[in-house]
Coordinates of C-alpha atoms in Angstrom, one line a residue:
Chain A
M114 CA -15.5 27.7 23.9
E115 CA -14.0 24.7 24.3
L116 CA -17.6 22.9 24.6
V117 CA -18.9 24.7 21.4
F118 CA -15.5 23.2 19.2
A119 CA -16.5 19.8 20.9
L120 CA -19.9 19.8 20.1
V121 CA -19.6 20.8 16.9
I122 CA -16.9 18.9 15.6
G123 CA -19.2 15.6 17.7
A124 CA -22.2 17.0 15.8
L125 CA -20.3 17.1 12.1
T126 CA -18.6 13.9 12.6
A127 CA -22.0 12.5 13.4
S128 CA -23.9 13.5 10.5
G129 CA -21.0 12.9 8.0
V130 CA -20.6 9.4 9.5
Y131 CA -24.6 8.7 9.4
L132 CA -24.5 10.4 5.9
L133 CA -21.4 8.5 4.7
L134 CA -23.3 4.5 5.5
R135 CA -26.4 6.3 2.7
A136 CA -26.7 4.1 0.2
R137 CA -26.6 7.2 -3.2
T138 CA -23.1 8.7 -4.0
F139 CA -24.4 11.9 -3.1
P140 CA -24.9 11.8 0.3
V141 CA -21.6 10.1 0.4
I142 CA -19.7 12.4 -0.6
V143 CA -21.2 15.7 1.7
G144 CA -20.4 13.0 4.2
L145 CA -17.0 12.4 3.4
T146 CA -17.0 16.2 3.4
L147 CA -18.2 17.0 6.8
I148 CA -16.2 14.4 7.9
S149 CA -13.4 15.6 6.7
Y150 CA -14.2 19.3 8.3
G151 CA -15.0 17.5 11.5
V152 CA -11.3 15.8 11.2
N153 CA -10.0 19.6 10.5
L154 CA -11.7 21.2 13.8
F155 CA -10.0 17.8 15.3
L156 CA -7.3 18.3 14.3
F157 CA -7.1 22.8 15.1
S158 CA -7.7 21.9 18.8
S159 CA -5.0 19.4 19.0
G160 CA -2.7 23.0 20.0
R161 CA -4.7 24.2 22.6
L162 CA -7.4 26.8 21.9
A163 CA -6.6 30.4 22.5
T164 CA -8.1 33.9 22.0
G165 CA -5.8 36.6 21.5
A166 CA -2.4 35.0 20.7
Q167 CA -0.7 34.8 17.5
P168 CA 1.3 32.0 16.5
I169 CA 3.9 34.3 16.9
I170 CA 6.9 34.5 19.8
G171 CA 6.7 37.6 21.8
T172 CA 4.4 39.6 19.2
T173 CA 1.8 39.3 22.2
D174 CA 2.1 38.0 25.9
T175 CA 0.6 34.4 25.1
Y176 CA 1.3 32.6 21.5
T177 CA -0.5 29.6 20.0
D178 CA 1.3 26.9 18.0
P179 CA 1.5 27.3 14.7
L180 CA 1.9 23.3 14.4
P181 CA -1.2 22.0 14.0
Q182 CA -2.2 25.2 11.6
A183 CA 0.6 23.8 9.6
L184 CA -1.1 20.4 9.0
V185 CA -4.7 21.0 9.1
L186 CA -3.9 23.7 5.9
T187 CA -2.1 20.2 4.8
A188 CA -5.2 19.0 5.4
I189 CA -7.2 21.1 4.0
V190 CA -5.5 20.9 -0.1
I191 CA -5.1 17.1 0.7
G192 CA -8.7 17.0 1.2
F193 CA -9.9 19.4 -1.3
A194 CA -8.2 17.3 -4.2
M195 CA -10.0 14.2 -3.0
T196 CA -13.1 15.5 -2.6
A197 CA -12.7 17.2 -6.6
F198 CA -11.5 13.1 -7.6
V199 CA -14.7 11.6 -5.7
V200 CA -16.9 14.1 -7.6
V201 CA -15.8 13.2 -10.8
L202 CA -15.6 9.3 -10.2
S203 CA -18.9 9.2 -8.7
L204 CA -20.5 11.1 -11.5
R205 CA -18.8 9.2 -13.8
S206 CA -20.3 6.0 -12.2
L207 CA -23.6 7.2 -12.8
A208 CA -22.6 7.5 -16.5
D209 CA -22.1 4.7 -16.7
H210 CA -25.0 2.6 -14.3
E211 CA -27.3 5.3 -14.7
D212 CA -27.4 4.8 -11.5
D213 CA -26.4 6.6 -8.4
H214 CA -26.2 4.1 -5.9
V215 CA -23.1 3.1 -4.3
D216 CA -23.1 -0.7 -5.9
G217 CA -23.9 0.9 -8.9
H218 CA -27.0 -0.5 -9.5
Q219 CA -29.9 -0.5 -6.4
D220 CA -29.9 -4.4 -6.2
A221 CA -28.8 -7.6 -7.6
K222 CA -31.8 -9.5 -8.6
A223 CA -33.4 -5.9 -9.9
P224 CA -34.1 -5.6 -13.2
Q225 CA -31.5 -4.5 -15.1
P226 CA -32.1 -2.3 -18.0
E227 CA -30.7 -3.0 -20.6
Q228 CA -27.2 -3.5 -21.5
N229 CA -26.4 -1.8 -25.2
E230 CA -23.1 -1.0 -25.5
E231 CA -23.4 0.8 -28.6
G232 CA -26.2 2.4 -28.2
T233 CA -25.9 4.6 -25.7
G234 CA -23.7 7.1 -27.3
K235 CA -21.4 7.8 -24.3
Chain B
M25 CA 23.0 14.8 6.0
N26 CA 23.2 12.6 3.3
Q27 CA 22.2 14.2 -0.1
W28 CA 21.6 10.4 -1.9
L29 CA 18.2 10.0 0.0
T30 CA 16.3 12.8 -1.7
A31 CA 17.2 10.4 -4.8
P32 CA 14.4 8.0 -4.9
I33 CA 11.6 10.6 -4.5
L34 CA 13.1 13.6 -7.0
I35 CA 13.7 11.2 -9.5
P36 CA 10.1 10.2 -10.0
L37 CA 9.4 13.4 -9.5
L38 CA 11.1 15.4 -12.1
G39 CA 10.0 12.1 -14.4
G40 CA 6.9 12.3 -13.8
I41 CA 6.5 16.1 -14.2
L42 CA 8.1 15.8 -17.5
Q43 CA 5.4 13.4 -18.8
V44 CA 2.7 16.0 -17.2
F45 CA 3.5 18.0 -19.8
M46 CA 4.5 15.6 -22.1
G47 CA 0.9 14.0 -23.0
Y48 CA 0.8 14.9 -26.6
A49 CA 4.3 13.8 -27.0
P50 CA 5.2 10.3 -29.4
I51 CA 4.2 7.5 -27.2
S52 CA 7.9 6.3 -28.1
L53 CA 8.9 8.7 -26.2
R54 CA 7.4 8.9 -23.7
R55 CA 7.8 5.5 -23.0
T56 CA 11.5 5.7 -23.5
L57 CA 12.3 8.1 -20.7
A58 CA 9.5 6.9 -18.7
I59 CA 11.6 3.5 -18.6
A60 CA 14.7 5.6 -18.5
T61 CA 13.1 7.3 -15.1
T62 CA 12.7 4.0 -13.3
V63 CA 15.7 2.7 -14.0
L64 CA 17.6 5.7 -12.9
L65 CA 15.3 4.5 -9.9
L66 CA 16.9 1.4 -9.5
V67 CA 20.5 2.6 -9.8
S68 CA 19.5 5.1 -7.2
T69 CA 17.8 2.5 -4.5
V70 CA 21.1 -0.1 -5.6
V71 CA 23.4 3.0 -4.3
L72 CA 21.4 3.2 -0.5
V73 CA 20.9 -0.6 0.1
V74 CA 24.7 -0.7 0.2
L75 CA 25.2 3.2 2.5
A76 CA 22.1 1.5 4.4
S77 CA 23.7 -2.1 4.5
D78 CA 26.9 -0.8 7.3
D79 CA 24.1 -0.4 9.7
S80 CA 23.7 3.1 10.1
Y81 CA 21.7 5.1 9.6
R82 CA 21.3 8.3 7.6
L83 CA 19.6 11.6 7.5
Y84 CA 18.3 14.1 5.6
A85 CA 16.8 17.4 7.2
F86 CA 14.4 19.1 5.5
G87 CA 15.6 23.1 5.0
N88 CA 18.6 22.1 7.5
W89 CA 15.9 22.4 10.7
Q90 CA 18.0 20.6 13.3
P91 CA 15.2 18.1 13.7
P92 CA 12.8 17.1 15.3
F93 CA 11.9 20.7 14.2
G94 CA 12.0 19.5 11.0
I95 CA 10.4 17.2 8.2
V96 CA 13.5 14.1 7.9
L97 CA 14.8 11.2 5.6
V98 CA 15.9 8.7 7.4
L99 CA 17.6 5.1 6.0
D100 CA 17.9 2.7 7.8
R101 CA 18.3 -1.4 6.3
L102 CA 14.4 -2.2 6.0
A103 CA 13.1 1.3 4.3
A104 CA 16.5 0.7 1.8
L105 CA 15.2 -3.2 1.4
M106 CA 11.6 -2.1 0.8
L107 CA 13.3 1.1 -2.1
I108 CA 14.9 -1.5 -3.7
L109 CA 11.8 -4.1 -4.4
T110 CA 9.7 -1.7 -5.2
A111 CA 11.8 -0.5 -7.5
I112 CA 12.2 -3.6 -9.0
L113 CA 8.9 -4.3 -9.2
A114 CA 8.3 -1.3 -10.8
L115 CA 10.7 -1.6 -13.2
L116 CA 9.2 -4.9 -14.6
C117 CA 5.7 -3.5 -14.7
H118 CA 6.4 -0.7 -16.8
L119 CA 8.1 -2.9 -18.9
F120 CA 5.4 -4.4 -19.4
A121 CA 3.1 -1.8 -19.4
I122 CA 4.4 -0.2 -22.3
G123 CA 4.2 -3.4 -23.9
G124 CA 0.2 -1.7 -24.9
A125 CA -1.2 -1.2 -21.8
D126 CA -0.3 2.2 -21.6
E127 CA -2.2 3.4 -24.4
G128 CA -5.9 5.1 -23.7
N129 CA -4.4 7.5 -21.1
R130 CA -1.5 10.7 -21.9
Q131 CA -1.0 10.5 -18.1
F132 CA -0.5 7.0 -16.9
H133 CA 3.6 6.7 -17.2
G134 CA 2.5 10.5 -14.9
L135 CA 0.7 8.9 -12.7
F136 CA 2.6 5.4 -12.8
L137 CA 6.1 7.9 -11.6
F138 CA 4.0 9.3 -9.2
Q139 CA 3.2 7.0 -7.4
L140 CA 6.4 5.5 -6.9
M141 CA 7.3 8.4 -5.8
G142 CA 4.9 8.8 -2.9
L143 CA 5.8 4.9 -2.1
N144 CA 9.3 5.7 -2.4
I145 CA 8.3 8.9 0.3
A146 CA 6.5 6.4 2.7
F147 CA 9.2 3.9 3.2
L148 CA 12.5 6.9 3.7
T149 CA 10.6 9.7 6.0
G150 CA 11.1 10.0 9.7
D151 CA 8.0 11.9 10.6
L152 CA 4.5 11.0 11.3
F153 CA 2.7 13.6 9.6
N154 CA 4.7 13.9 6.5
L155 CA 3.5 9.6 6.7
F156 CA 0.4 10.8 5.9
V157 CA 1.1 12.9 3.0
A158 CA 3.3 10.0 1.5
F159 CA 0.3 8.1 2.4
E160 CA -2.2 10.5 0.1
V161 CA 0.5 10.9 -2.6
L162 CA 0.3 7.6 -3.7
L163 CA -3.8 7.2 -2.9
I164 CA -4.5 10.1 -5.0
A165 CA -1.9 8.9 -7.5
S166 CA -3.5 5.4 -7.0
Y167 CA -6.8 6.3 -8.2
G168 CA -6.1 7.7 -11.2
L169 CA -4.1 4.2 -12.0
L170 CA -7.1 1.7 -10.7
M171 CA -9.0 3.3 -13.4
H172 CA -6.7 3.6 -16.0
G173 CA -8.5 2.1 -19.4
G174 CA -11.9 2.6 -18.4
G175 CA -14.7 0.5 -18.7
R176 CA -17.8 0.0 -16.7
A177 CA -15.8 -2.7 -15.2
R178 CA -13.8 -1.0 -12.8
T179 CA -16.1 2.3 -11.8
V180 CA -17.6 0.6 -9.1
P181 CA -14.6 -1.1 -7.1
G182 CA -12.6 2.0 -7.8
L183 CA -15.3 4.0 -6.1
H184 CA -15.4 1.7 -2.9
Y185 CA -11.7 2.0 -3.2
V186 CA -11.7 5.9 -3.2
V187 CA -14.2 6.0 -0.2
L188 CA -12.6 3.4 2.3
N189 CA -9.3 5.2 1.5
L190 CA -10.5 8.8 2.1
A191 CA -12.6 7.2 5.3
G192 CA -8.8 6.1 6.3
S193 CA -6.8 9.1 5.9
A194 CA -9.7 11.2 8.6
V195 CA -8.8 8.2 11.2
F196 CA -5.3 8.6 10.1
L197 CA -5.2 12.3 10.7
I198 CA -7.4 12.2 14.0
S199 CA -4.7 9.9 15.5
V200 CA -2.4 12.2 14.7
G201 CA -3.7 15.2 16.2
M202 CA -4.7 12.8 19.0
I203 CA -0.8 11.8 19.6
Y204 CA 0.1 15.3 18.9
S205 CA -1.7 16.9 21.3
V206 CA -0.3 14.8 24.6
T207 CA 3.6 14.8 23.0
G208 CA 3.6 17.5 21.0
T209 CA 6.3 15.9 17.8
L210 CA 5.4 14.5 15.6
N211 CA 8.7 13.6 14.6
M212 CA 9.8 9.3 14.5
A213 CA 12.4 10.0 17.0
D214 CA 11.0 12.3 18.9
L215 CA 8.3 10.3 19.8
A216 CA 10.0 7.2 20.8
I217 CA 12.0 9.6 23.8
K218 CA 8.4 11.1 24.3
I219 CA 6.2 8.2 24.6
P220 CA 7.2 6.0 26.7
K221 CA 7.1 9.5 29.7
V222 CA 3.0 9.6 29.4
S223 CA 1.0 9.3 32.5
G224 CA -1.7 9.8 33.8
E225 CA -5.1 10.7 31.6
N226 CA -2.9 11.7 28.4
L227 CA -1.7 7.8 28.6
E228 CA -5.2 6.6 27.6
I229 CA -5.6 9.5 24.2
V230 CA -1.8 8.2 23.7
R231 CA -3.4 4.5 23.4
A232 CA -7.1 5.3 22.0
G233 CA -4.0 7.4 19.3
G234 CA -1.7 3.8 18.6
M235 CA -4.7 1.6 18.6
M236 CA -6.6 3.9 15.8
L237 CA -3.4 4.4 14.1
L238 CA -3.0 1.1 14.3
V239 CA -6.5 0.7 11.9
V240 CA -5.8 2.8 9.9
F241 CA -2.4 0.7 8.6
A242 CA -5.0 -2.3 9.0
L243 CA -7.0 -0.4 6.5
K244 CA -3.5 -0.1 3.7
A245 CA -2.7 -3.9 4.3
A246 CA -6.2 -5.7 3.7
L247 CA -6.1 -7.3 7.2
L248 CA -9.4 -9.2 8.1
P249 CA -11.9 -6.7 8.4
L250 CA -10.5 -4.2 6.8
C251 CA -9.4 -6.8 3.7
F252 CA -12.8 -6.5 1.2
W253 CA -12.1 -3.4 -0.7
L254 CA -9.4 -5.0 -1.9
P255 CA -9.7 -8.5 -4.3
K256 CA -12.6 -6.8 -6.8
A257 CA -10.3 -3.8 -7.1
Y258 CA -6.6 -5.2 -7.7
A259 CA -9.3 -7.9 -10.1
K260 CA -10.3 -5.2 -11.8
A261 CA -7.3 -3.0 -13.1
T262 CA -5.2 -3.0 -15.1
A263 CA -2.2 -6.0 -14.6
P264 CA 0.9 -4.1 -14.7
V265 CA -0.7 -1.7 -12.2
A266 CA -2.6 -4.5 -10.2
A267 CA 1.3 -6.0 -10.0
L268 CA 2.4 -2.8 -9.0
F269 CA -1.0 -2.7 -6.3
A270 CA 1.0 -5.0 -5.1
V271 CA 2.8 -3.9 -3.1
M272 CA 0.3 -1.4 -1.3
T273 CA -0.8 -3.6 0.7
K274 CA 3.3 -4.1 2.1
V275 CA 3.0 0.4 2.3
G276 CA 0.7 -0.7 5.7
I277 CA 3.2 -3.7 7.0
Y278 CA 5.8 -1.4 6.4
A279 CA 3.9 1.1 8.4
I280 CA 3.4 -1.5 11.3
L281 CA 6.9 -2.7 11.7
R282 CA 7.8 1.7 11.9
V283 CA 6.1 2.7 13.9
Y284 CA 5.1 -0.1 16.9
L285 CA 8.7 -1.4 16.6
L286 CA 10.1 2.0 17.1
V287 CA 7.4 4.5 19.1
F288 CA 5.4 1.9 20.6
G289 CA 8.0 -1.0 20.9
D290 CA 9.3 -2.5 24.4
D291 CA 10.9 0.2 25.6
A292 CA 7.8 2.4 25.9
G293 CA 6.1 2.2 29.2
A294 CA 2.8 1.5 29.7
L295 CA 2.0 1.3 26.0
A296 CA 4.5 -1.7 25.1
N297 CA 3.9 -3.7 22.4
L298 CA 0.4 -2.1 21.8
G299 CA -2.2 -3.7 19.7
M300 CA 0.1 -6.2 19.1
D301 CA -1.9 -8.6 20.7
W302 CA -4.9 -7.6 18.5
L303 CA -3.1 -8.0 15.4
F304 CA -2.0 -11.9 16.1
P305 CA -5.2 -13.5 15.9
L306 CA -6.6 -10.8 12.8
A307 CA -3.3 -12.1 11.1
L308 CA -4.7 -15.6 11.0
L309 CA -7.7 -15.4 10.3
T310 CA -7.2 -12.7 7.5
L311 CA -4.6 -15.9 5.9
A312 CA -7.7 -18.3 7.0
M313 CA -10.0 -16.2 5.2
G314 CA -7.7 -15.2 2.2
V315 CA -8.0 -19.4 1.4
I316 CA -11.0 -19.4 1.2
G317 CA -11.3 -16.9 -1.2
A318 CA -8.8 -18.5 -3.7
L319 CA -10.6 -21.9 -3.2
G320 CA -13.7 -19.6 -4.0
A321 CA -12.3 -17.3 -7.3
D322 CA -13.4 -17.9 -10.3
N323 CA -11.0 -16.3 -12.5
L324 CA -7.1 -15.8 -12.3
K325 CA -6.7 -12.3 -11.4
T326 CA -9.3 -12.8 -8.0
L327 CA -7.4 -15.5 -7.1
V328 CA -4.1 -13.7 -7.4
A329 CA -6.0 -10.9 -5.5
W330 CA -6.6 -13.4 -2.6
Q331 CA -3.6 -14.4 -2.4
V332 CA -2.2 -10.8 -1.7
I333 CA -4.7 -11.6 1.2
I334 CA -2.4 -14.4 2.6
S335 CA 0.1 -13.1 1.9
V336 CA -0.5 -10.6 4.6
G337 CA -1.6 -13.1 6.9
T338 CA 1.2 -14.3 7.0
L339 CA 3.4 -11.8 7.0
L340 CA 1.6 -10.0 9.8
A341 CA 1.5 -13.6 12.3
P342 CA 5.1 -13.0 12.7
I343 CA 5.7 -9.6 12.8
A344 CA 3.3 -9.5 15.8
L345 CA 5.0 -12.2 18.0
G346 CA 8.0 -9.6 17.5
S347 CA 11.0 -11.6 17.9
V348 CA 14.0 -11.4 15.6
A349 CA 13.7 -14.6 13.7
G350 CA 10.4 -13.6 13.2
I351 CA 10.7 -10.2 11.7
S352 CA 13.9 -11.4 10.0
A353 CA 11.6 -14.4 8.1
A354 CA 8.6 -11.7 7.6
L355 CA 10.6 -9.3 4.7
F356 CA 12.1 -12.6 3.4
Y357 CA 9.1 -13.9 2.7
L358 CA 8.0 -9.9 2.1
L359 CA 10.6 -10.4 -0.9
N360 CA 9.3 -13.2 -2.2
T361 CA 5.8 -12.6 -2.1
T362 CA 5.4 -9.1 -3.7
W363 CA 7.4 -9.9 -6.4
T364 CA 5.8 -13.4 -6.7
V365 CA 2.5 -12.2 -6.4
G366 CA 3.0 -8.8 -9.6
G367 CA 4.7 -11.6 -11.4
L368 CA 1.3 -13.7 -11.2
F369 CA -0.6 -10.6 -11.5
L370 CA 0.9 -10.3 -15.3
V371 CA 0.5 -14.3 -16.4
A372 CA -2.8 -14.1 -15.4
E373 CA -3.4 -11.0 -18.5
L374 CA -1.1 -12.7 -21.0
V375 CA -3.2 -16.1 -20.3
A376 CA -6.5 -13.5 -20.8
R377 CA -5.3 -12.2 -24.1
Q378 CA -4.5 -16.3 -25.2
R379 CA -7.6 -17.0 -24.3
G380 CA -10.6 -15.3 -27.3
S381 CA -13.7 -14.3 -24.9
A382 CA -13.0 -16.6 -22.0
R383 CA -10.5 -14.1 -20.1
D384 CA -8.9 -15.5 -17.8
R385 CA -12.3 -17.4 -16.1
I386 CA -11.2 -20.5 -14.2
V387 CA -14.0 -22.6 -17.1
T388 CA -12.4 -25.2 -20.3
A389 CA -12.0 -22.9 -23.1
P390 CA -10.5 -23.6 -26.2
R391 CA -6.6 -24.5 -26.3
M392 CA -5.0 -20.7 -26.0
R393 CA -1.4 -20.6 -27.8
N394 CA 1.6 -20.3 -26.2
R395 CA 0.6 -22.3 -24.4
T396 CA 3.7 -23.9 -22.7
F397 CA 5.8 -21.0 -21.8
L398 CA 2.5 -19.9 -19.9
S399 CA 1.9 -22.5 -18.1
V400 CA 5.5 -22.6 -17.0
L401 CA 5.4 -19.5 -15.4
F402 CA 1.8 -20.4 -13.9
L403 CA 3.1 -23.3 -12.5
L404 CA 6.6 -21.0 -11.4
G405 CA 4.9 -18.7 -9.7
A406 CA 1.6 -20.8 -8.4
V407 CA 4.6 -23.1 -6.7
A408 CA 6.5 -20.0 -5.5
A409 CA 3.3 -18.1 -3.4
A410 CA 1.8 -21.5 -2.2
G411 CA 4.8 -22.0 -0.8
L412 CA 6.3 -25.8 -1.9
P413 CA 10.0 -26.3 -2.3
P414 CA 12.4 -25.5 -4.1
L415 CA 11.1 -22.0 -4.4
S416 CA 11.7 -19.2 -2.3
G417 CA 8.4 -19.3 -0.6
F418 CA 9.0 -22.5 1.1
F419 CA 12.3 -21.4 2.3
A420 CA 10.2 -18.2 4.0
K421 CA 7.3 -20.1 5.2
L422 CA 10.1 -22.7 7.4
L423 CA 11.8 -19.7 8.4
I424 CA 8.2 -18.3 9.4
L425 CA 7.6 -22.0 10.7
Q426 CA 10.4 -22.0 12.5
S427 CA 10.8 -17.9 14.1
P428 CA 8.5 -18.1 17.5
M429 CA 9.1 -20.3 20.7
S430 CA 7.1 -23.3 21.1
G431 CA 4.2 -22.0 23.0
P432 CA 0.2 -22.0 22.5
E433 CA 1.1 -19.0 19.4
M434 CA 3.6 -22.1 17.7
A435 CA 0.4 -24.2 18.0
W436 CA -1.7 -21.3 16.3
L437 CA 1.0 -20.7 13.9
W438 CA 2.4 -24.0 12.4
S439 CA -1.5 -25.5 11.9
V440 CA -3.4 -22.0 9.9
I441 CA -0.5 -21.6 8.2
L442 CA 0.1 -25.5 7.2
I443 CA -3.2 -26.2 6.5
G444 CA -3.8 -23.0 5.1
S445 CA -0.9 -23.9 2.3
F446 CA -2.0 -27.2 1.5
F447 CA -6.0 -25.5 0.7
T448 CA -3.6 -22.9 -1.6
V449 CA -1.9 -25.7 -3.3
I450 CA -5.7 -27.0 -4.0
A451 CA -7.1 -23.9 -5.3
Y452 CA -4.1 -23.2 -7.8
S453 CA -4.0 -27.1 -9.2
R454 CA -7.8 -26.4 -9.4
A455 CA -7.0 -23.3 -11.3
G456 CA -4.2 -24.0 -13.3
S457 CA -5.5 -27.4 -15.0
I458 CA -8.9 -26.1 -15.9
V459 CA -7.1 -23.7 -17.6
F460 CA -3.9 -25.0 -19.1
W461 CA -5.2 -29.1 -19.8
R462 CA -8.9 -28.8 -20.0
T463 CA -9.5 -27.7 -23.5
V464 CA -12.4 -28.2 -25.9
D465 CA -12.4 -28.4 -29.1
G466 CA -13.5 -24.7 -30.6
H467 CA -12.0 -22.1 -32.2
I468 CA -10.1 -18.6 -30.8
E469 CA -10.1 -15.9 -33.1
E470 CA -5.9 -15.3 -33.7
P471 CA -5.1 -12.9 -30.4
G472 CA -1.7 -11.8 -31.7
P473 CA 2.0 -12.8 -30.6
L474 CA 2.8 -12.1 -27.4
G475 CA 4.8 -9.2 -26.8
G476 CA 8.3 -9.7 -26.3
N477 CA 8.7 -6.7 -23.6
V478 CA 4.7 -8.5 -21.9
S479 CA 6.7 -12.1 -21.9
V480 CA 10.3 -10.6 -20.3
A481 CA 8.8 -8.5 -18.1
A482 CA 6.1 -11.1 -16.3
G483 CA 9.1 -14.0 -16.6
A484 CA 12.0 -12.0 -14.8
L485 CA 9.3 -10.9 -12.4
V486 CA 8.4 -14.5 -12.0
A487 CA 12.1 -15.9 -12.1
L488 CA 12.6 -13.7 -9.2
S489 CA 12.0 -16.4 -6.6
I490 CA 14.5 -18.6 -8.0
V491 CA 16.8 -15.7 -7.7
V492 CA 15.9 -15.2 -4.5
V493 CA 16.3 -18.8 -3.4
A494 CA 20.2 -19.1 -5.3
L495 CA 21.1 -15.6 -3.2
A496 CA 19.1 -17.3 0.2
G497 CA 22.1 -16.8 2.1
P498 CA 23.1 -13.3 1.4
I499 CA 19.2 -12.2 1.5
S500 CA 18.4 -13.9 4.9
D501 CA 22.1 -12.5 6.2
Y502 CA 20.5 -9.1 5.4
T503 CA 17.2 -9.2 6.9
D504 CA 18.8 -10.7 10.3
A505 CA 20.5 -7.2 9.9
T506 CA 17.9 -5.5 9.4
A507 CA 15.4 -7.5 11.8
I508 CA 18.1 -6.9 14.5
Q509 CA 18.1 -2.7 13.7
L510 CA 14.7 -2.8 14.0
Q511 CA 14.8 -4.3 17.6
N512 CA 17.3 -1.5 18.8
P513 CA 15.8 2.2 18.3
S514 CA 18.3 3.2 20.2
G515 CA 20.5 4.4 17.1
Y516 CA 17.3 5.4 15.5
I517 CA 16.6 7.8 17.9
E518 CA 20.1 8.6 18.1
I519 CA 19.3 11.1 15.0
L520 CA 18.1 13.3 17.1
K521 CA 22.0 14.0 18.2
T522 CA 23.1 14.7 14.9
P523 CA 24.3 18.4 14.9
M524 CA 23.1 20.6 12.1
V525 CA 24.4 24.1 12.7
G526 CA 27.6 24.3 11.2
E527 CA 27.3 21.9 8.9
D528 CA 28.0 21.9 4.9
N529 CA 29.0 25.4 5.0

């Protein structure tokens, strides 16, 4: 179980980091989400992996640490809010620049679209 | 248990909730309530400073759980100093904001107050995971504030800022998980007991966790390899927001001071002074980088944003050396630099408003209105920031220069700070002389009068550097006592023995 768990965390984080380094906002956001999944699983495992154990002493023979579960829950809530915000922000950036490049445009030397402040109607 | 400790968190929380529900109330009412909240916050932080100045630690345990099992708030001299520093800065920024910058977004005051709440939780908390939550609270409010006012120019730096901080949060969680998996606790006082006892292969896990934590704090503090997000984001933000953000990098510095002196301090056994040998050269490089950036800045706000990075380097260099005198000097400089940089952001905005289409770019332009007043403010701010006598920056840098023992560190510190200060003076005098003196004939459309609120706020923030000089004696006594308290973490660890059961009932 530990090996599978570790491989899953590794795969999630590796693909997340790869996507985070892309130049378009959508892969970046997906990458951030994958990283946060990997991080949440990692945080969960910091209380040691156990099967058939409950986080309440006395209900089963062994018990599992409840604190990492509480930490993961907090991290999930915060991560969800942050992801929602960054999605809206990247849509705003797309609308402002008509390009979903993370720098707002492909290349500083590339020809810029006509900058017509009034005409775009946004 | 001391209930006062919750005041700096509850006041902006309740004030902020009020603002959220009053989005459609008349703006004068919202402004009055928002300023009243900030004034109340300042009053509560003054109470906390008075409480903290008897050198004892005060504790508030949520739900009356016996530490280390619950989340605790801990008040000591350092926390109280950071609280009052933030509250004074926030009040003046808020005063500036109600001069017109808060229009255009109904939730500005709510976000501003939530930002203060996040900052105050970060300063008061005694729990590593709660510190993460505080960072997220202040960050999500800062994302909203950074976007305030809208405009194409803000989306790209904002996006970079958000993505970078989300990646930083992931690293923070990983390091918290690593430390928890070995020690089984996240209470800072308990960590200070458990970490010296870690041995064997667990040692390397904690070491890796501690170093990753330093990376996160360095990202917040904008230390060199992680500082390039700052100038664009700060230079593009609305002026009062940028001025408030002057304290955001100081949160990273506060976290480094708190965690690395308490948890990884001299008593931490194999992990004593973890990462501090990296911090010193990086701090000096940050200082040099900030000076280079300031020399190359093409507008006043970017210049001030690079000054933020200069001050981060100047602060972390003596902190990394870790002597009592160095930490005391760094705290003195912290007070001075945060207020001065905040004031300079506000002055840059006022200058930009008076110069028509030239804005705050460092180019020749027709003569601005109110030139005398603004140029005096800029001069005061620049003198205080660059560290020339007679203002507070000079005394702060003098204290920092006096702090190290003689040796190679002293030589490096002296040469980098003195050469850096020299080039900072050049950067400011170049900017000031072009913006204020070299005028060309031309016509600026009437920029509207300089409002009372904004002038008072910008003037007061800059003039605080004179106040710091006048009160230099009491302030340096306070920072000396703070540094001594920080160097003796045994007092902080004592909070674990505070009995909770049976108290107050």
